[in-house]
Amino acid sequence: MNKEESAGPPPSTTKPWNDPAVRSIFFQAVLLVTVVTFGMYIFGNTAANLEKQGIATGFGFLDTTAGFGIITHLIEYNESSSYGRAFFVGLINTLLMAFTGIVAATIIGVVIGISRLSKNWLVSRLAMVYVETFRNIPLLLQIFFWYAAILRPLPSPKNSINPIDGLFLNNRGLYLPSSIPEDGFTLVIIALVIAIVGVVIMTKWAHKRQDATGQQFHTFYASLGLIIGLPFLAMVVTGFPLSWEMPVLKGFNFVGGTSITPEFIALWVSLSIYTASFIAEIVRAGIQAVDHGQSEAAHALGVKSAPTLRLVILPQALRVIIPPLASQYLNLTKNSSLATAIAYPDLVSVFTGTVLNQTGQAVEIISITMAVYLSISLGISMFMNWYNAKMALVER
Amino acid sequence: MTTDTQYAPGSYPDLPPPPSTVGVVGWLRANLFTNTTNTLLTVLALYILYVILPPVFSWVFFNANFIGDTRESCDGGGACWVFINSRLSQFIYGFYPEAERWRVDSTFYLLIALMIPMFMNSFRHKAWLGAFILFIYPVIGFYLLAGGVFGLVEVETTQWGGLSLTLIISIVGIVGSFPIGLLLALGRRSKMPAVSTFCTGFIELWRGVPLITVLFMSSVMFPLFLPEGVNFDKLIRALVGVTLFTSAYMAETVRGGLQAIPKGQYEGAEALGLSYWKSMSFIILPQALKHVIPGIVGNCIGLFKDTTLVLIIGLFDFLGIVQAATTDPKWLGFAVEGYVFCAFVYWVFCFSMSQYSQSIERKLHTGHKR
């Protein structure tokens, strides 16, 4: 199949059907014709079927009134909103689930992954049991388990579990006090922003000083103090401009405060636990991939084990960890579509479920949904390529 | 003390190691109580075990009820395994008619019987047997299950269900996706731009979307693609969706193996005058596939777990049938038992597959380990 070789001297004895270049063009033409014919066949069938069943085509339906409610909506939405609006509500719910799930899964996964490498036999075994249990049970089953076996049988709102004042857990969800900012709260936010900027500047200064003099600065404690202390000071100055609205039982349900639906909790918990078991394995493999010589050299230089992990092992392990980690994040985002099984209103549940049932415009709706997920995954893989290029070992 | 005893050079007796470094005590000191942090961790871990294990054990074994027919026999306060017991045949066969269930059994026994020689080193006709399993067996299996020929009663696919349906979907998915994945992987690495673009696009499309949208597509959009009057049943549409989805993942795994083969192998094959397909099937693929067996098994585990999603489009696979059973008014309130049993079965399958893949990995691993 090499074109350079075939372009030999002019008196070639090769028959045209034996010439790799000709063959290559022939095969590609066959493939193209097949694909195009197949595509046109499907397109024709679909158009005929749609016309026969009287289903409208095009994206006009996005402006039509949806006429159904969605429990969880972060943007303004009611029954008279359009299908397009419902699409965005679903998309935002998907992204919310993905974001909160990624944060929780990363924290659990890193802790378990490091525990698996612990020298403590019991701890490493426990971590292994965690990983082997949760990654070998289908996610959908775990979602059902949390939803139907744990959260649904909780007591009714009247008999809510009330571990701390203002926090209620019952079969309608989790109820928390919500904070209401009053006058002067902007000052607190300004203080927080100043603190963050201060931390950034301080970190740069500490690095410069260490490079120049070798003296270290307790950046971590100083930043912690800045980020907590400065807003707290602002709170004291403005006289605590924050009031709490407690959830109160009225009739059959709670009113006020913030509520989190059991669907959200079930999906969030199971997604985090499931993905964490994969992340734990990635973290373990990444740390194990760092050559023993590295930690031995650090110990030989007199570096203690905590700084060895932080300054020597982790930066090298991250190079191995990040690519599969990103693909796990992507998996989590795609798996959040299982929401439709317990009716958490994510993109698939709202758009491919309810909207599809109401309008019947399968082709448009499924294409839009697939396009959304495709662009998320292409975005992440573009980020990965950029990251790999940036982090690749620079060798001589 | 006998320190004064004089020993001739070379005749000094071997002393036993200090008692604190050997045996149970030594092991405990080295692994659990090395230092303060470690001791604290051990205590914490023991506390977690103390909180979790006793209630779980008493629920699963000591307070559980195993014998009986109705929910009245469950009075121990623990798990009610009677529920599982009375529904077990439904969990395995779904709504398959009871009189015909031997057909499901024989389908699977036949497969097992055919697979045994494949794992025996002394068996010589593996290629023929493999071809038989790949091409002839599915036809036999389909007609055994679906019936309608040779006097077998026809059983509609809507009546298929339970663990047997889960296994059918997984096996068809794995067997179907492997050749497609292989071709896609070769295509993606092809030097012909049209072929590689097509394969890359196909792979990235399926890998980029969740399986659930693929299943929705197979149940809602496939019927629109077909000409008027032609219609496949729901199970076959789901199988097509699952197979295409898995083949994209299979392709990426195989491509990883192809990339690991040094260029010299390709050039060597070319230098011998082998055609593309001959060099692939005799030189490149045998080496490449050996490298990626763990990855392929990983894909199989993923597929096995993902088959649960078919319940969303209304097929009653193992999880689907367990879920349906937990909403049965006669057995309300035993959802935990149902899900735990279901999880245990899935776990056994997936865990044994992953152990198998790890044993292969160890066999192939010839590098240095510390």
Coordinates of N, CA and C in Angstrom, one line a residue, chain A residues 191-390:
Chain A
A191 N -14.5 41.5 50.3 CA -13.4 41.0 51.2 C -12.8 39.7 50.7
L192 N -13.8 38.8 50.3 CA -13.4 37.4 49.9 C -12.5 37.5 48.6
V193 N -13.0 38.4 47.7 CA -12.2 38.6 46.4 C -10.8 39.1 46.7
I194 N -10.7 40.1 47.6 CA -9.4 40.7 48.0 C -8.6 39.6 48.6
A195 N -9.1 38.8 49.4 CA -8.4 37.7 50.1 C -7.8 36.7 49.0
I196 N -8.6 36.4 48.0 CA -8.1 35.4 47.0 C -7.0 36.1 46.2
V197 N -7.2 37.3 45.8 CA -6.1 38.0 45.1 C -4.9 38.1 45.9
G198 N -5.0 38.4 47.2 CA -3.9 38.4 48.1 C -3.2 37.1 48.2
V199 N -3.9 36.0 48.2 CA -3.3 34.7 48.3 C -2.5 34.4 47.0
V200 N -3.0 34.8 45.9 CA -2.3 34.6 44.6 C -1.0 35.4 44.6
I201 N -1.1 36.6 45.0 CA 0.2 37.5 45.1 C 1.2 36.9 46.1
M202 N 0.7 36.5 47.2 CA 1.5 36.0 48.3 C 2.3 34.7 47.8
T203 N 1.5 33.8 47.1 CA 2.1 32.6 46.7 C 3.3 32.9 45.7
K204 N 3.1 33.8 44.8 CA 4.1 34.2 43.9 C 5.3 34.7 44.6
W205 N 5.1 35.6 45.6 CA 6.1 36.2 46.3 C 6.9 35.1 47.1
A206 N 6.2 34.2 47.7 CA 6.8 33.1 48.5 C 7.7 32.3 47.6
H207 N 7.3 32.0 46.4 CA 8.1 31.2 45.4 C 9.3 32.0 45.1
K208 N 9.2 33.3 44.8 CA 10.3 34.1 44.4 C 11.4 34.1 45.6
R209 N 10.8 34.3 46.8 CA 11.7 34.4 47.9 C 12.5 33.0 48.1
Q210 N 11.7 31.9 47.9 CA 12.4 30.6 48.1 C 13.4 30.4 47.1
D211 N 13.1 30.8 45.8 CA 14.1 30.7 44.8 C 15.4 31.5 45.1
A212 N 15.1 32.7 45.7 CA 16.3 33.6 45.9 C 17.1 33.2 47.1
T213 N 16.4 33.0 48.2 CA 17.1 32.8 49.5 C 17.0 31.4 50.0
G214 N 16.1 30.6 49.5 CA 15.9 29.2 50.0 C 15.1 29.1 51.3
Q215 N 14.6 30.3 51.8 CA 13.7 30.3 52.9 C 12.3 29.9 52.5
Q216 N 11.7 29.1 53.3 CA 10.3 28.7 53.0 C 9.3 29.6 53.8
F217 N 8.1 29.7 53.2 CA 7.1 30.5 53.9 C 5.8 29.6 54.0
H218 N 5.2 29.7 55.2 CA 4.0 28.8 55.4 C 2.8 29.3 54.6
T219 N 2.9 29.2 53.3 CA 1.8 29.7 52.4 C 0.5 29.2 52.7
F220 N 0.4 27.9 53.1 CA -0.9 27.2 53.3 C -1.6 27.8 54.4
Y221 N -0.9 28.0 55.6 CA -1.6 28.5 56.8 C -2.0 30.0 56.5
A222 N -1.0 30.7 55.9 CA -1.3 32.1 55.7 C -2.5 32.3 54.8
S223 N -2.6 31.5 53.7 CA -3.8 31.7 52.8 C -5.0 31.3 53.5
L224 N -5.0 30.2 54.3 CA -6.2 29.8 55.1 C -6.6 31.0 55.9
G225 N -5.7 31.6 56.6 CA -6.0 32.7 57.5 C -6.6 33.8 56.7
L226 N -6.0 34.1 55.6 CA -6.5 35.3 54.7 C -8.0 35.0 54.3
I227 N -8.2 33.8 53.7 CA -9.5 33.5 53.1 C -10.6 33.4 54.1
I228 N -10.3 32.9 55.3 CA -11.3 32.8 56.3 C -11.4 34.1 57.1
G229 N -10.2 34.7 57.5 CA -10.2 35.8 58.3 C -10.7 37.1 57.8
L230 N -10.4 37.4 56.5 CA -10.8 38.7 55.9 C -12.3 38.8 55.8
P231 N -13.0 37.8 55.2 CA -14.4 37.9 55.1 C -15.1 37.9 56.5
F232 N -14.5 37.2 57.5 CA -15.0 37.2 58.8 C -15.0 38.6 59.4
L233 N -13.8 39.2 59.2 CA -13.6 40.6 59.7 C -14.7 41.5 59.1
A234 N -14.9 41.3 57.8 CA -15.9 42.1 57.1 C -17.3 41.9 57.7
M235 N -17.6 40.6 58.1 CA -18.9 40.3 58.7 C -19.0 41.0 60.0
V236 N -17.9 41.0 60.8 CA -18.0 41.6 62.1 C -18.3 43.1 61.9
V237 N -17.5 43.7 61.0 CA -17.6 45.2 60.8 C -19.1 45.5 60.4
T238 N -19.7 44.7 59.4 CA -21.0 45.1 58.9 C -22.1 44.5 59.8
G239 N -21.7 43.8 60.9 CA -22.7 43.3 61.8 C -23.5 42.1 61.3
F240 N -22.8 41.1 60.8 CA -23.3 39.8 60.3 C -24.6 40.0 59.5
P241 N -24.4 40.5 58.2 CA -25.6 40.8 57.4 C -26.1 39.6 56.7
L242 N -26.4 38.5 57.4 CA -26.8 37.3 56.8 C -27.9 36.7 57.7
S243 N -29.0 36.4 57.2 CA -30.0 35.7 58.0 C -30.3 34.4 57.5
W244 N -30.8 33.5 58.3 CA -31.1 32.1 57.9 C -32.5 31.9 57.9
E245 N -33.0 31.2 56.8 CA -34.4 30.9 56.7 C -34.5 29.4 57.0
M246 N -35.2 29.1 58.1 CA -35.3 27.6 58.5 C -36.4 27.0 57.7
P247 N -36.3 25.7 57.3 CA -37.4 25.0 56.8 C -38.4 24.7 57.9
V248 N -39.7 24.9 57.7 CA -40.7 24.7 58.7 C -41.7 23.8 58.1
L249 N -42.2 22.8 59.0 CA -43.2 21.9 58.6 C -44.5 22.6 58.6
K250 N -45.2 22.6 57.4 CA -46.5 23.2 57.3 C -47.4 22.2 56.5
G251 N -48.4 21.7 57.2 CA -49.2 20.7 56.6 C -48.5 19.4 56.4
F252 N -48.4 19.0 55.1 CA -47.7 17.7 54.8 C -46.3 17.9 54.4
N253 N -45.8 19.1 54.3 CA -44.5 19.2 53.7 C -43.8 20.4 54.3
F254 N -42.5 20.5 54.1 CA -41.7 21.6 54.6 C -41.8 22.8 53.7
V255 N -41.8 24.0 54.3 CA -41.8 25.3 53.5 C -40.6 26.1 53.9
G256 N -40.0 26.7 53.0 CA -38.8 27.6 53.3 C -37.6 26.8 53.3
G257 N -36.4 27.5 53.3 CA -35.1 26.8 53.3 C -34.8 26.3 51.9
T258 N -33.8 25.5 51.8 CA -33.4 24.9 50.6 C -33.7 23.5 50.7
S259 N -34.2 22.9 49.6 CA -34.5 21.5 49.6 C -33.7 20.8 48.5
I260 N -33.3 19.6 48.8 CA -32.6 18.8 47.7 C -33.4 17.5 47.6
T261 N -33.8 17.2 46.3 CA -34.7 16.1 46.1 C -34.0 14.8 46.3
P262 N -34.7 13.7 46.7 CA -34.1 12.4 46.9 C -33.5 11.9 45.6
E263 N -34.1 12.3 44.4 CA -33.6 11.9 43.1 C -32.1 12.4 43.0
F264 N -32.0 13.7 43.3 CA -30.6 14.2 43.2 C -29.7 13.5 44.1
I265 N -30.1 13.3 45.4 CA -29.2 12.7 46.3 C -28.8 11.3 45.9
A266 N -29.8 10.5 45.4 CA -29.5 9.1 45.0 C -28.5 9.1 43.9
L267 N -28.8 9.9 42.9 CA -27.9 9.9 41.7 C -26.5 10.4 42.0
W268 N -26.5 11.5 42.9 CA -25.2 12.1 43.2 C -24.4 11.1 44.0
V269 N -25.0 10.5 45.0 CA -24.2 9.5 45.9 C -23.7 8.3 45.1
S270 N -24.6 7.7 44.2 CA -24.2 6.5 43.5 C -23.2 6.9 42.5
L271 N -23.4 8.0 41.7 CA -22.4 8.4 40.7 C -21.0 8.6 41.4
S272 N -21.0 9.3 42.5 CA -19.7 9.6 43.2 C -19.0 8.3 43.6
I273 N -19.8 7.4 44.3 CA -19.2 6.2 44.9 C -18.7 5.3 43.7
Y274 N -19.5 5.2 42.7 CA -19.1 4.3 41.6 C -17.9 4.8 40.9
T275 N -17.9 6.1 40.5 CA -16.8 6.7 39.8 C -15.5 6.7 40.6
A276 N -15.7 7.0 41.9 CA -14.6 7.0 42.9 C -13.8 5.7 42.8
S277 N -14.5 4.6 42.7 CA -13.8 3.3 42.7 C -12.8 3.2 41.5
F278 N -13.2 3.8 40.4 CA -12.3 3.8 39.2 C -11.2 4.8 39.4
I279 N -11.6 6.0 39.9 CA -10.6 7.0 40.2 C -9.5 6.5 41.1
A280 N -9.9 5.7 42.2 CA -9.0 5.2 43.1 C -7.9 4.3 42.4
E281 N -8.4 3.5 41.5 CA -7.5 2.6 40.8 C -6.5 3.5 39.9
I282 N -7.0 4.6 39.3 CA -6.2 5.4 38.5 C -5.1 6.1 39.3
V283 N -5.5 6.6 40.5 CA -4.6 7.2 41.4 C -3.5 6.3 41.8
R284 N -3.9 5.1 42.2 CA -3.0 4.0 42.6 C -2.0 3.7 41.5
A285 N -2.5 3.5 40.3 CA -1.6 3.1 39.2 C -0.7 4.3 38.9
G286 N -1.2 5.5 39.0 CA -0.3 6.7 38.7 C 0.8 6.8 39.7
I287 N 0.5 6.6 41.0 CA 1.5 6.7 42.0 C 2.5 5.6 41.8
Q288 N 2.0 4.4 41.5 CA 2.9 3.2 41.4 C 3.8 3.4 40.1
A289 N 3.3 4.2 39.2 CA 4.1 4.3 37.9 C 5.4 5.2 38.2
V290 N 5.4 5.9 39.3 CA 6.6 6.7 39.5 C 7.7 5.8 40.0
D291 N 8.9 5.9 39.4 CA 9.9 5.0 39.7 C 10.3 5.0 41.2
H292 N 10.6 3.9 41.8 CA 11.0 3.8 43.2 C 12.2 4.7 43.5
G293 N 13.1 4.8 42.5 CA 14.3 5.6 42.6 C 14.0 7.0 43.0
Q294 N 12.9 7.5 42.6 CA 12.5 8.9 42.9 C 12.3 9.1 44.4
S295 N 11.5 8.2 45.0 CA 11.3 8.4 46.4 C 12.5 8.0 47.2
E296 N 13.3 7.0 46.7 CA 14.5 6.6 47.4 C 15.5 7.8 47.4
A297 N 15.6 8.5 46.3 CA 16.5 9.6 46.2 C 16.0 10.7 47.1
A298 N 14.7 11.0 47.2 CA 14.2 12.0 48.0 C 14.5 11.7 49.5
H299 N 14.3 10.4 49.9 CA 14.6 10.0 51.2 C 16.1 10.2 51.5
A300 N 16.9 9.8 50.5 CA 18.3 9.9 50.7 C 18.8 11.3 50.9
L301 N 18.0 12.3 50.4 CA 18.3 13.7 50.5 C 17.8 14.2 51.9
G302 N 17.1 13.3 52.6 CA 16.6 13.7 53.9 C 15.2 14.4 53.9
V303 N 14.5 14.3 52.7 CA 13.2 14.8 52.6 C 12.2 13.9 53.4
K304 N 11.3 14.4 54.2 CA 10.4 13.5 54.9 C 9.3 13.0 54.0
S305 N 8.5 12.0 54.5 CA 7.6 11.3 53.5 C 6.5 12.2 53.0
A306 N 6.0 13.1 53.9 CA 4.9 14.0 53.4 C 5.3 14.9 52.2
P307 N 6.4 15.6 52.5 CA 6.9 16.5 51.3 C 7.3 15.7 50.1
T308 N 7.8 14.4 50.4 CA 8.2 13.6 49.2 C 7.0 13.3 48.3
L309 N 5.9 12.9 49.0 CA 4.7 12.7 48.3 C 4.3 13.9 47.5
R310 N 4.3 15.1 48.2 CA 3.7 16.3 47.6 C 4.6 16.9 46.5
L311 N 5.9 16.9 46.8 CA 6.8 17.6 45.9 C 7.5 16.7 44.8
V312 N 7.6 15.4 45.1 CA 8.4 14.5 44.2 C 7.4 13.5 43.5
I313 N 6.6 12.8 44.3 CA 5.8 11.7 43.7 C 4.6 12.3 42.9
L314 N 3.8 13.1 43.6 CA 2.6 13.6 42.9 C 2.8 14.3 41.6
P315 N 3.7 15.3 41.5 CA 3.9 16.0 40.3 C 4.2 15.0 39.1
Q316 N 4.9 14.0 39.4 CA 5.2 13.0 38.3 C 4.1 12.1 38.1
A317 N 3.4 11.7 39.2 CA 2.2 10.8 39.0 C 1.1 11.5 38.3
L318 N 0.9 12.8 38.5 CA -0.2 13.5 37.8 C -0.1 13.4 36.3
R319 N 1.1 13.3 35.7 CA 1.2 13.2 34.3 C 0.6 11.9 33.8
V320 N 0.7 10.8 34.7 CA 0.0 9.5 34.3 C -1.4 9.6 34.6
I321 N -1.8 10.3 35.7 CA -3.2 10.2 36.2 C -4.1 11.0 35.4
I322 N -3.7 12.2 35.0 CA -4.7 13.2 34.4 C -5.4 12.6 33.2
P323 N -4.8 12.0 32.2 CA -5.6 11.6 31.0 C -6.7 10.6 31.3
P324 N -6.4 9.5 32.1 CA -7.5 8.6 32.4 C -8.5 9.2 33.3
L325 N -8.0 10.1 34.2 CA -9.0 10.8 35.1 C -10.0 11.6 34.3
A326 N -9.5 12.3 33.2 CA -10.4 13.1 32.4 C -11.4 12.2 31.8
S327 N -11.0 11.0 31.4 CA -12.0 10.1 30.7 C -13.0 9.6 31.7
Q328 N -12.6 9.5 33.0 CA -13.5 9.1 34.0 C -14.5 10.3 34.2
Y329 N -14.0 11.5 34.2 CA -15.0 12.7 34.4 C -16.0 12.6 33.2
L330 N -15.5 12.3 32.1 CA -16.4 12.3 30.9 C -17.4 11.1 31.1
N331 N -16.9 10.0 31.6 CA -17.8 8.9 31.9 C -18.9 9.3 32.9
L332 N -18.5 10.0 33.9 CA -19.4 10.4 34.9 C -20.5 11.3 34.3
T333 N -20.1 12.2 33.4 CA -21.0 13.1 32.8 C -22.0 12.3 31.9
K334 N -21.5 11.3 31.2 CA -22.3 10.5 30.4 C -23.3 9.7 31.2
N335 N -22.7 9.1 32.3 CA -23.5 8.3 33.2 C -24.6 9.0 33.9
S336 N -24.4 10.3 34.0 CA -25.5 11.1 34.7 C -26.8 11.0 33.9
S337 N -26.7 10.5 32.7 CA -27.9 10.4 31.9 C -28.8 9.3 32.4
L338 N -28.3 8.4 33.3 CA -29.1 7.4 33.9 C -30.1 8.0 34.8
A339 N -30.0 9.3 35.1 CA -31.0 10.0 35.8 C -32.5 9.7 35.4
T340 N -32.6 9.4 34.1 CA -33.9 9.2 33.5 C -34.6 8.0 34.2
A341 N -33.8 7.1 34.8 CA -34.4 5.9 35.4 C -35.1 6.2 36.7
I342 N -34.6 7.3 37.4 CA -35.3 7.7 38.7 C -35.9 9.0 38.5
A343 N -36.0 9.5 37.3 CA -36.7 10.8 37.0 C -36.1 12.0 37.7
Y344 N -34.8 12.0 37.8 CA -34.1 13.3 38.1 C -34.1 14.1 36.8
P345 N -34.6 15.3 36.8 CA -34.8 16.0 35.5 C -33.5 16.5 34.8
D346 N -32.7 15.6 34.3 CA -31.5 15.9 33.5 C -31.9 16.1 32.1
L347 N -30.8 16.3 31.2 CA -31.1 16.5 29.8 C -31.9 15.4 29.2
V348 N -31.4 14.2 29.4 CA -32.0 13.0 28.7 C -33.5 12.8 29.3
S349 N -33.6 12.9 30.6 CA -34.9 12.7 31.2 C -35.9 13.7 30.7
V350 N -35.5 15.0 30.7 CA -36.5 16.1 30.3 C -36.7 16.1 28.8
F351 N -35.6 16.1 28.1 CA -35.7 16.4 26.6 C -35.9 15.1 25.8
T352 N -35.1 14.1 26.0 CA -35.3 12.9 25.3 C -36.5 12.1 25.9
G353 N -36.9 12.4 27.1 CA -38.0 11.7 27.7 C -39.3 12.4 27.4
T354 N -39.6 13.4 28.3 CA -40.8 14.1 28.2 C -41.1 14.8 26.9
V355 N -40.1 15.7 26.5 CA -40.4 16.5 25.3 C -40.5 15.5 24.1
L356 N -39.8 14.5 24.0 CA -39.9 13.5 22.9 C -41.3 12.9 22.9
N357 N -41.7 12.5 24.1 CA -43.1 11.9 24.2 C -44.2 12.9 23.7
Q358 N -44.0 14.1 24.1 CA -45.0 15.1 23.7 C -45.0 15.5 22.3
T359 N -43.8 15.7 21.7 CA -43.8 16.2 20.3 C -43.6 15.1 19.3
G360 N -43.0 14.0 19.7 CA -42.8 12.9 18.7 C -41.7 13.2 17.7
Q361 N -41.0 14.3 17.9 CA -39.9 14.6 16.9 C -38.6 14.0 17.2
A362 N -38.6 12.6 17.1 CA -37.5 11.8 17.5 C -36.2 12.2 16.9
V363 N -36.1 12.5 15.6 CA -34.9 12.7 14.9 C -34.2 14.0 15.4
E364 N -35.0 15.1 15.5 CA -34.4 16.3 16.0 C -33.9 16.2 17.4
I365 N -34.8 15.6 18.3 CA -34.5 15.6 19.7 C -33.3 14.8 20.0
I366 N -33.2 13.6 19.4 CA -32.1 12.7 19.7 C -30.8 13.3 19.1
S367 N -30.9 13.9 17.9 CA -29.7 14.5 17.4 C -29.2 15.6 18.3
I368 N -30.1 16.5 18.8 CA -29.7 17.6 19.7 C -29.0 17.0 20.9
T369 N -29.6 16.0 21.5 CA -29.1 15.4 22.7 C -27.7 14.8 22.4
M370 N -27.6 14.1 21.3 CA -26.3 13.5 21.0 C -25.3 14.6 20.8
A371 N -25.7 15.6 20.1 CA -24.7 16.7 19.8 C -24.2 17.3 21.0
V372 N -25.1 17.5 22.0 CA -24.7 18.1 23.3 C -23.6 17.2 23.9
Y373 N -23.9 15.9 24.1 CA -22.9 15.1 24.7 C -21.6 15.0 23.9
L374 N -21.7 14.9 22.6 CA -20.6 14.9 21.7 C -19.7 16.1 21.9
S375 N -20.3 17.3 22.0 CA -19.5 18.5 22.1 C -18.8 18.5 23.5
I376 N -19.5 18.1 24.5 CA -18.9 18.0 25.8 C -17.6 17.1 25.7
S377 N -17.8 15.9 25.1 CA -16.7 15.0 25.1 C -15.6 15.5 24.2
L378 N -15.9 16.1 23.1 CA -14.9 16.6 22.2 C -14.1 17.8 22.9
G379 N -14.9 18.6 23.7 CA -14.3 19.6 24.5 C -13.2 19.1 25.4
I380 N -13.6 18.0 26.1 CA -12.7 17.4 27.1 C -11.5 16.8 26.4
S381 N -11.7 16.2 25.3 CA -10.6 15.6 24.6 C -9.7 16.6 24.0
M382 N -10.2 17.8 23.6 CA -9.3 18.8 23.2 C -8.5 19.4 24.3
F383 N -9.1 19.5 25.5 CA -8.4 19.9 26.7 C -7.3 18.9 27.0
M384 N -7.6 17.6 26.8 CA -6.6 16.6 27.1 C -5.4 16.7 26.2
N385 N -5.7 16.9 24.9 CA -4.6 17.0 24.0 C -3.7 18.2 24.4
W386 N -4.3 19.3 24.7 CA -3.6 20.5 25.1 C -2.7 20.2 26.4
Y387 N -3.4 19.5 27.3 CA -2.7 19.2 28.6 C -1.5 18.3 28.3
N388 N -1.7 17.2 27.5 CA -0.7 16.3 27.2 C 0.5 17.0 26.6
A389 N 0.2 17.9 25.7 CA 1.3 18.6 25.0 C 2.1 19.5 26.0
K390 N 1.3 20.1 27.0 CA 2.0 20.9 27.9 C 2.8 20.1 28.9

